[in-house]
Each structure stands twice: as structure tokens, then as C-alpha cells.
PDB file of C-alpha atoms in Angstrom:
ATOM      1  CA  MET A  98     -18.360  -5.162  -7.331  1.00  0.00           C
ATOM      2  CA  LEU A  99     -16.752  -6.322 -10.478  1.00  0.00           C
ATOM      3  CA  ALA A 100     -14.636  -3.365 -10.678  1.00  0.00           C
ATOM      4  CA  PRO A 101     -10.895  -3.792  -9.699  1.00  0.00           C
ATOM      5  CA  ARG A 102     -10.528  -3.335  -5.993  1.00  0.00           C
ATOM      6  CA  CYS A 103      -8.842  -3.939  -2.802  1.00  0.00           C
ATOM      7  CA  GLY A 104      -9.001  -7.550  -1.718  1.00  0.00           C
ATOM      8  CA  MET A 105      -9.782  -6.823   1.815  1.00  0.00           C
ATOM      9  CA  SER A 106     -13.467  -7.124   2.767  1.00  0.00           C
ATOM     10  CA  ASP A 107     -15.146  -4.173   4.295  1.00  0.00           C
ATOM     11  CA  VAL A 108     -15.006  -5.828   7.663  1.00  0.00           C
ATOM     12  CA  GLN A 109     -13.164  -3.303  10.050  1.00  0.00           C
ATOM     13  CA  ASN A 110      -9.967  -3.947  11.712  1.00  0.00           C
ATOM     14  CA  GLU A 111     -10.449  -5.868  14.994  1.00  0.00           C
ATOM     15  CA  ILE A 112     -10.352  -4.085  18.183  1.00  0.00           C
ATOM     16  CA  ASP A 113      -7.443  -4.835  20.571  1.00  0.00           C
ATOM     17  CA  SER A 114      -9.281  -5.730  23.811  1.00  0.00           C
ATOM     18  CA  ASP A 115      -6.274  -4.464  25.851  1.00  0.00           C
ATOM     19  CA  THR A 116      -6.318  -0.925  24.394  1.00  0.00           C
ATOM     20  CA  GLY A 117      -9.779  -0.656  22.973  1.00  0.00           C
ATOM     21  CA  LEU A 118      -8.198   0.594  19.634  1.00  0.00           C
ATOM     22  CA  PRO A 119      -7.783  -1.256  16.180  1.00  0.00           C
ATOM     23  CA  TYR A 120      -4.769  -3.400  15.978  1.00  0.00           C
ATOM     24  CA  GLN A 121      -1.643  -1.224  15.498  1.00  0.00           C
ATOM     25  CA  TRP A 122       2.112  -1.237  15.678  1.00  0.00           C
ATOM     26  CA  GLU A 123       2.384  -0.988  19.525  1.00  0.00           C
ATOM     27  CA  LYS A 124       5.899  -0.058  20.293  1.00  0.00           C
ATOM     28  CA  LYS A 125       7.510   0.857  16.974  1.00  0.00           C
ATOM     29  CA  ARG A 126       7.381   4.126  15.019  1.00  0.00           C
ATOM     30  CA  HIS A 127      10.397   3.337  12.849  1.00  0.00           C
ATOM     31  CA  LEU A 128       9.567   0.442  10.516  1.00  0.00           C
ATOM     32  CA  THR A 129      11.759  -1.338   7.871  1.00  0.00           C
ATOM     33  CA  TYR A 130      10.550  -2.834   4.522  1.00  0.00           C
ATOM     34  CA  ALA A 131      12.049  -4.935   1.821  1.00  0.00           C
ATOM     35  CA  PHE A 132      11.152  -6.284  -1.537  1.00  0.00           C
ATOM     36  CA  GLU A 133      10.885 -10.187  -1.709  1.00  0.00           C
ATOM     37  CA  ASN A 134      10.678  -9.917  -5.525  1.00  0.00           C
ATOM     38  CA  TYR A 135       9.555  -7.505  -8.273  1.00  0.00           C
ATOM     39  CA  HIS A 136       7.085  -7.688 -11.192  1.00  0.00           C
ATOM     40  CA  PRO A 137       8.742  -8.799 -14.194  1.00  0.00           C
ATOM     41  CA  SER A 138       7.287  -6.433 -16.617  1.00  0.00           C
ATOM     42  CA  MET A 139       7.823  -3.144 -14.909  1.00  0.00           C
ATOM     43  CA  GLU A 140      11.260  -1.501 -14.110  1.00  0.00           C
ATOM     44  CA  GLU A 141      12.514  -2.303 -10.632  1.00  0.00           C
ATOM     45  CA  SER A 142      13.494   1.360 -10.088  1.00  0.00           C
ATOM     46  CA  LYS A 143       9.983   2.509 -10.662  1.00  0.00           C
ATOM     47  CA  GLN A 144       8.653  -0.177  -8.436  1.00  0.00           C
ATOM     48  CA  ARG A 145      10.811   0.934  -5.563  1.00  0.00           C
ATOM     49  CA  LEU A 146      10.111   4.624  -6.265  1.00  0.00           C
ATOM     50  CA  ALA A 147       6.359   4.164  -6.162  1.00  0.00           C
ATOM     51  CA  ILE A 148       6.630   2.176  -2.856  1.00  0.00           C
ATOM     52  CA  ARG A 149       8.963   4.670  -1.450  1.00  0.00           C
ATOM     53  CA  GLU A 150       6.727   7.487  -2.322  1.00  0.00           C
ATOM     54  CA  SER A 151       3.697   5.569  -0.876  1.00  0.00           C
ATOM     55  CA  PHE A 152       5.465   5.197   2.574  1.00  0.00           C
ATOM     56  CA  ASN A 153       6.378   8.976   2.453  1.00  0.00           C
ATOM     57  CA  ARG A 154       2.756   9.866   2.087  1.00  0.00           C
ATOM     58  CA  TRP A 155       1.930   7.978   5.291  1.00  0.00           C
ATOM     59  CA  SER A 156       5.028   9.240   6.918  1.00  0.00           C
ATOM     60  CA  ILE A 157       3.898  12.928   6.442  1.00  0.00           C
ATOM     61  CA  VAL A 158       0.636  12.496   8.215  1.00  0.00           C
ATOM     62  CA  SER A 159       1.477   9.867  10.869  1.00  0.00           C
ATOM     63  CA  GLY A 160       4.858  10.400  12.181  1.00  0.00           C
ATOM     64  CA  PHE A 161       6.009   7.063  11.125  1.00  0.00           C
ATOM     65  CA  LYS A 162       9.523   6.853   9.654  1.00  0.00           C
ATOM     66  CA  PHE A 163      10.300   4.049   7.124  1.00  0.00           C
ATOM     67  CA  ARG A 164      13.482   2.509   5.694  1.00  0.00           C
ATOM     68  CA  ASP A 165      14.087   0.412   2.762  1.00  0.00           C
ATOM     69  CA  VAL A 166      16.428  -2.332   3.734  1.00  0.00           C
ATOM     70  CA  THR A 167      16.152  -4.462   0.462  1.00  0.00           C
ATOM     71  CA  GLY A 168      19.222  -6.466  -0.035  1.00  0.00           C
ATOM     72  CA  ILE A 169      20.697  -5.625   3.283  1.00  0.00           C
ATOM     73  CA  LYS A 170      21.835  -8.887   5.053  1.00  0.00           C
ATOM     74  CA  ASP A 171      21.019  -9.773   8.567  1.00  0.00           C
ATOM     75  CA  VAL A 172      18.185  -7.329   8.669  1.00  0.00           C
ATOM     76  CA  ILE A 173      14.523  -8.861   9.044  1.00  0.00           C
ATOM     77  CA  PRO A 174      12.109  -6.256   7.684  1.00  0.00           C
ATOM     78  CA  ASP A 175       8.985  -5.210   9.578  1.00  0.00           C
ATOM     79  CA  ILE A 176       7.098  -5.115   6.127  1.00  0.00           C
ATOM     80  CA  ARG A 177       7.690  -7.612   3.307  1.00  0.00           C
ATOM     81  CA  ILE A 178       6.683  -6.579  -0.270  1.00  0.00           C
ATOM     82  CA  GLY A 179       6.037  -9.006  -3.240  1.00  0.00           C
ATOM     83  CA  PHE A 180       4.127  -9.944  -6.238  1.00  0.00           C
ATOM     84  CA  PHE A 181       2.471 -13.263  -6.322  1.00  0.00           C
ATOM     85  CA  SER A 182       0.023 -15.265  -8.525  1.00  0.00           C
ATOM     86  CA  LYS A 183      -3.129 -17.147  -7.331  1.00  0.00           C
ATOM     87  CA  CYS A 184      -2.508 -19.037  -3.982  1.00  0.00           C
ATOM     88  CA  HIS A 185       0.785 -17.941  -2.433  1.00  0.00           C
ATOM     89  CA  ASN A 186       1.022 -19.289   1.108  1.00  0.00           C
ATOM     90  CA  ASP A 187      -1.285 -16.853   2.854  1.00  0.00           C
ATOM     91  CA  PRO A 188      -5.174 -17.065   3.434  1.00  0.00           C
ATOM     92  CA  ASP A 189      -6.151 -15.057   0.457  1.00  0.00           C
ATOM     93  CA  CYS A 190      -5.463 -16.432  -3.081  1.00  0.00           C
ATOM     94  CA  PHE A 191      -5.459 -13.861  -5.862  1.00  0.00           C
ATOM     95  CA  ASP A 192      -7.856 -14.426  -8.776  1.00  0.00           C
ATOM     96  CA  GLY A 193      -5.777 -13.622 -11.960  1.00  0.00           C
ATOM     97  CA  HIS A 194      -6.357 -10.586 -14.053  1.00  0.00           C
ATOM     98  CA  LEU A 195      -8.753  -7.935 -12.863  1.00  0.00           C
ATOM     99  CA  GLY A 196     -10.871  -8.350  -9.701  1.00  0.00           C
ATOM    100  CA  VAL A 197      -8.544  -8.195  -6.608  1.00  0.00           C
ATOM    101  CA  LEU A 198      -5.328  -6.053  -7.268  1.00  0.00           C
ATOM    102  CA  ALA A 199      -3.558  -6.478  -3.886  1.00  0.00           C
ATOM    103  CA  HIS A 200      -3.912  -7.133  -0.170  1.00  0.00           C
ATOM    104  CA  GLY A 201      -2.082  -6.114   3.034  1.00  0.00           C
ATOM    105  CA  TYR A 202      -2.490  -7.425   6.402  1.00  0.00           C
ATOM    106  CA  TYR A 203      -3.206  -5.460   9.742  1.00  0.00           C
ATOM    107  CA  PRO A 204      -0.446  -4.923  12.260  1.00  0.00           C
ATOM    108  CA  GLU A 205       1.924  -6.364  13.217  1.00  0.00           C
ATOM    109  CA  ASP A 206       1.825  -8.731  10.402  1.00  0.00           C
ATOM    110  CA  GLY A 207       3.679  -6.917   7.841  1.00  0.00           C
ATOM    111  CA  GLU A 208       2.814  -8.788   4.545  1.00  0.00           C
ATOM    112  CA  LEU A 209       1.978  -6.616   1.482  1.00  0.00           C
ATOM    113  CA  HIS A 210       1.317  -8.497  -1.710  1.00  0.00           C
ATOM    114  CA  PHE A 211       0.338  -7.452  -5.189  1.00  0.00           C
ATOM    115  CA  ASP A 212      -1.186  -9.565  -7.917  1.00  0.00           C
ATOM    116  CA  LYS A 213       1.591 -10.631 -10.285  1.00  0.00           C
ATOM    117  CA  ASP A 214      -1.057 -11.260 -13.022  1.00  0.00           C
ATOM    118  CA  GLU A 215      -2.051  -7.699 -13.189  1.00  0.00           C
ATOM    119  CA  PRO A 216      -0.190  -5.099 -15.401  1.00  0.00           C
ATOM    120  CA  TRP A 217       1.351  -2.348 -13.241  1.00  0.00           C
ATOM    121  CA  GLY A 218       2.577   1.156 -13.964  1.00  0.00           C
ATOM    122  CA  TYR A 219       3.755   4.360 -12.467  1.00  0.00           C
ATOM    123  CA  PRO A 220       2.319   7.845 -13.497  1.00  0.00           C
ATOM    124  CA  ASP A 221       5.607   9.579 -14.445  1.00  0.00           C
ATOM    125  CA  THR A 222       5.066  10.238 -18.215  1.00  0.00           C
ATOM    126  CA  THR A 223       2.313  11.167 -20.472  1.00  0.00           C
ATOM    127  CA  LYS A 224       2.049   7.644 -22.027  1.00  0.00           C
ATOM    128  CA  SER A 225       1.935   5.856 -18.633  1.00  0.00           C
ATOM    129  CA  LYS A 226      -0.798   8.396 -17.440  1.00  0.00           C
ATOM    130  CA  ASN A 227      -2.814   7.481 -20.481  1.00  0.00           C
ATOM    131  CA  ASP A 228      -2.329   3.899 -19.988  1.00  0.00           C
ATOM    132  CA  LEU A 229      -3.453   4.257 -16.423  1.00  0.00           C
ATOM    133  CA  LEU A 230      -6.443   6.057 -17.563  1.00  0.00           C
ATOM    134  CA  GLU A 231      -7.473   3.281 -19.944  1.00  0.00           C
ATOM    135  CA  LYS A 232      -6.684   0.709 -17.270  1.00  0.00           C
ATOM    136  CA  LYS A 233      -4.088  -0.913 -19.498  1.00  0.00           C
ATOM    137  CA  VAL A 234      -2.084  -0.759 -16.376  1.00  0.00           C
ATOM    138  CA  PHE A 235      -2.865  -0.236 -12.802  1.00  0.00           C
ATOM    139  CA  ASP A 236      -1.232   2.477 -10.752  1.00  0.00           C
ATOM    140  CA  LEU A 237       1.224   0.974  -8.223  1.00  0.00           C
ATOM    141  CA  LEU A 238       1.615   4.328  -6.298  1.00  0.00           C
ATOM    142  CA  GLU A 239      -2.093   4.575  -5.596  1.00  0.00           C
ATOM    143  CA  VAL A 240      -2.571   0.758  -4.755  1.00  0.00           C
ATOM    144  CA  SER A 241       0.442   0.565  -2.605  1.00  0.00           C
ATOM    145  CA  THR A 242      -0.618   3.653  -0.666  1.00  0.00           C
ATOM    146  CA  HIS A 243      -3.864   2.125   0.007  1.00  0.00           C
ATOM    147  CA  GLU A 244      -2.424  -1.102   1.138  1.00  0.00           C
ATOM    148  CA  ILE A 245       0.225   0.562   3.380  1.00  0.00           C
ATOM    149  CA  GLY A 246      -2.903   2.170   4.967  1.00  0.00           C
ATOM    150  CA  HIS A 247      -4.112  -1.433   6.026  1.00  0.00           C
ATOM    151  CA  VAL A 248      -0.516  -2.547   7.184  1.00  0.00           C
ATOM    152  CA  LEU A 249      -0.714   0.456   9.637  1.00  0.00           C
ATOM    153  CA  GLY A 250      -4.027  -0.643  10.753  1.00  0.00           C
ATOM    154  CA  VAL A 251      -6.407   1.815   8.690  1.00  0.00           C
ATOM    155  CA  ASP A 252      -9.721   0.549   7.468  1.00  0.00           C
ATOM    156  CA  HIS A 253     -11.636   1.217   4.235  1.00  0.00           C
ATOM    157  CA  ILE A 254     -13.298   4.552   3.945  1.00  0.00           C
ATOM    158  CA  PRO A 255     -16.641   4.711   2.215  1.00  0.00           C
ATOM    159  CA  ASN A 256     -15.772   7.749   0.237  1.00  0.00           C
ATOM    160  CA  ALA A 257     -14.440   7.615  -3.233  1.00  0.00           C
ATOM    161  CA  ARG A 258     -12.222  10.751  -2.748  1.00  0.00           C
ATOM    162  CA  ALA A 259     -10.215   8.918  -0.086  1.00  0.00           C
ATOM    163  CA  ILE A 260      -7.162   6.879  -0.815  1.00  0.00           C
ATOM    164  CA  MET A 261      -8.527   4.127   1.553  1.00  0.00           C
ATOM    165  CA  PHE A 262     -11.704   3.634  -0.634  1.00  0.00           C
ATOM    166  CA  ALA A 263     -12.007  -0.092  -1.633  1.00  0.00           C
ATOM    167  CA  GLY A 264     -12.588   0.494  -5.199  1.00  0.00           C
ATOM    168  CA  TYR A 265     -10.088   1.374  -8.117  1.00  0.00           C
ATOM    169  CA  PHE A 266     -11.435   4.186 -10.402  1.00  0.00           C
ATOM    170  CA  PRO A 267      -9.065   5.992 -12.428  1.00  0.00           C
ATOM    171  CA  THR A 268     -10.490   9.490 -13.121  1.00  0.00           C
ATOM    172  CA  PRO A 269      -9.694  12.148 -15.684  1.00  0.00           C
ATOM    173  CA  ASP A 270      -9.694  15.921 -14.936  1.00  0.00           C
ATOM    174  CA  ILE A 271     -11.945  18.240 -17.028  1.00  0.00           C
ATOM    175  CA  ASN A 272      -9.306  18.399 -19.688  1.00  0.00           C
ATOM    176  CA  GLY A 273      -9.062  14.435 -19.940  1.00  0.00           C
ATOM    177  CA  ASN A 274      -5.823  14.035 -18.082  1.00  0.00           C
ATOM    178  CA  TYR A 275      -5.173  11.341 -15.539  1.00  0.00           C
ATOM    179  CA  ILE A 276      -5.616  12.428 -12.036  1.00  0.00           C
ATOM    180  CA  ILE A 277      -2.852  11.063  -9.482  1.00  0.00           C
ATOM    181  CA  LYS A 278      -4.911  10.163  -6.376  1.00  0.00           C
ATOM    182  CA  LYS A 279      -3.659  11.881  -3.222  1.00  0.00           C
ATOM    183  CA  MET A 280      -4.260  11.509   0.462  1.00  0.00           C
ATOM    184  CA  THR A 281      -7.230  13.370   1.776  1.00  0.00           C
ATOM    185  CA  ASP A 282      -8.125  14.707   5.312  1.00  0.00           C
ATOM    186  CA  LEU A 283     -10.255  11.625   5.698  1.00  0.00           C
ATOM    187  CA  ASP A 284      -7.360   9.509   5.313  1.00  0.00           C
ATOM    188  CA  LYS A 285      -5.326  11.552   7.687  1.00  0.00           C
ATOM    189  CA  GLU A 286      -7.911  11.556  10.378  1.00  0.00           C
ATOM    190  CA  LYS A 287      -8.450   7.883  10.115  1.00  0.00           C
ATOM    191  CA  ILE A 288      -4.653   7.087  10.876  1.00  0.00           C
ATOM    192  CA  GLN A 289      -4.427   9.742  13.677  1.00  0.00           C
ATOM    193  CA  GLU A 290      -7.529   8.064  15.233  1.00  0.00           C
ATOM    194  CA  ILE A 291      -5.130   5.202  15.955  1.00  0.00           C
ATOM    195  CA  TYR A 292      -1.617   6.859  16.468  1.00  0.00           C
ATOM    196  CA  GLY A 293      -2.635  10.325  17.435  1.00  0.00           C
ATOM    197  CA  PRO A 294      -1.636  13.534  15.739  1.00  0.00           C
ATOM    198  CA  ASN A 295       1.833  13.862  13.954  1.00  0.00           C
ATOM    199  CA  VAL A 296       3.771  16.387  16.200  1.00  0.00           C
ATOM    200  CA  GLY A 297       6.421  16.657  13.607  1.00  0.00           C
ATOM    201  CA  THR A 298       6.413  17.423   9.851  1.00  0.00           C
ATOM    202  CA  GLY A 299       6.855  13.852   8.747  1.00  0.00           C
ATOM    203  CA  VAL A 300      10.027  12.218   7.672  1.00  0.00           C
ATOM    204  CA  ALA A 301      10.748  10.744   4.176  1.00  0.00           C
ATOM    205  CA  SER A 302      11.621   6.968   4.098  1.00  0.00           C
ATOM    206  CA  ARG A 303      15.179   6.157   3.815  1.00  0.00           C
ATOM    207  CA  GLY A 304      17.039   3.336   2.064  1.00  0.00           C
ATOM    208  CA  PRO A 305      19.483   2.577  -0.510  1.00  0.00           C
ATOM    209  CA  PRO A 306      19.456   4.575  -3.915  1.00  0.00           C
ATOM    210  CA  ILE A 307      16.753   3.791  -6.343  1.00  0.00           C
ATOM    211  CA  LEU A 308      18.331   1.467  -8.732  1.00  0.00           C
ATOM    212  CA  PRO A 309      17.755  -0.597 -12.244  1.00  0.00           C
ATOM    213  CA  ASN A 310       5.228 -13.546  12.257  1.00  0.00           C
ATOM    214  CA  ARG A 311       1.807 -13.508  10.928  1.00  0.00           C
ATOM    215  CA  GLN A 312      -1.303 -12.913  13.097  1.00  0.00           C
ATOM    216  CA  ASN A 313      -4.656 -13.604  11.811  1.00  0.00           C
ATOM    217  CA  ASN A 314      -5.762 -10.099  11.670  1.00  0.00           C
ATOM    218  CA  THR A 315      -6.342  -9.815   7.777  1.00  0.00           C
ATOM    219  CA  ALA A 316      -6.917  -6.939   5.626  1.00  0.00           C
ATOM    220  CA  SER A 317      -6.484  -7.322   1.889  1.00  0.00           C
ATOM    221  CA  SER A 318      -6.915  -4.878  -0.974  1.00  0.00           C
TER     222      SER A 318
END
């Protein structure tokens, strides 16, 4: 329980009494997202790359399409992404370094928040992978993939291999190299329980080039 983890409790997504299913995006399969701010110690381009890759992962297994509308005027995004410290105008205050890393909220809230007091990284170099393995920084790609799962309505999965596992445990391979955690069949099955199988091949999220209505249905990570 002292390990870094998702801020969401292991209470499951509530069931919609009208549909008998967990809360979900009822009518939308094309969702937009935008950054409200960036983490000051990580390159903005890498933050946007990590988030885009996370959305792409869910797109492939769900059939959702995502578009980055950061900086586009007169567009209200479905999903709002930002880095915040301690209490920040939602029901779940962050707790400083370590502990809770991030939290997302069940549909159709659209809030996705990361703890600004944590150091964040992206696994694109040998040095960054070593830093991730030693927990000098936390993997924004892994954590954002997990949180986007909550934003889409997916619960925690009690299996450490799954991206929707609540705990954060960076793992080396047999050679001591950092393993980038990937989506599993368990994650795929979980989202398809809500939205059905993906009849297409998935579509990568779209948006600008990578450059230097809240409901009380909470799920934080």
C-alpha cells in the first residue's frame, strides 16, 4: 500500500441503472483532448508524445478515435489533461512526492490529472529507461495509459501484468533492462465488456504536430 499507485480506490465503476453497464461514453466514439498545462521539468514534446501514444493504445483495442485539440480556439475538449499539486479543485487532493501518482474520472467527466510534485519521464533513451527502473522518474506513458482507461470507464484489474493494475512496479527483464508495460488481453477484454469488440483495426489519435461538466463518478489513479 506504500508503493506508488493509482489514486483511484479499488471500488468499481458504478453501474448505470438505465443500461446495466458501467458508466461510459454513451454517444461518442470520437473524443477530443487538450493539455491545460505541462510538467515544468519534462519536455512538452515528450509529454504530448506519451499522451498521444497512450490514446493510440486504447484506440486500437476499442475503436475509439482521439484528437489532440490543444491550442485550438473555440473547441471544448472532451478530456482535459493537466499537472497539479495537492488540492486542485476536484474531490481528490494529491499527496506530494510518492504515493498517488495520478487520477482520472469515469465517463463522461473527462478530467485526467497527474501529480505535479512527481518527476516524470518517457522511455525513449537508455538513460531515461534506467531512471525509470530506479524510480528517479515515473513513466508517463504507463501511468497515462492506465488513467485513460479510467476516463473510458475501465476498472482496476487485480493482475500485475495488466495496464489497469492499481500499483506501479517498474520491472527489469532478465538482462536488467527496463520493460515498457504494454496492454494485455485482460485490458482489451475489460474495455470490450463495456463497448463491445472493435470491428476495425483502430485509428491513431490525430492532432497538431508534436512540438517543443463533472459528474460525481470518480476514478483516480
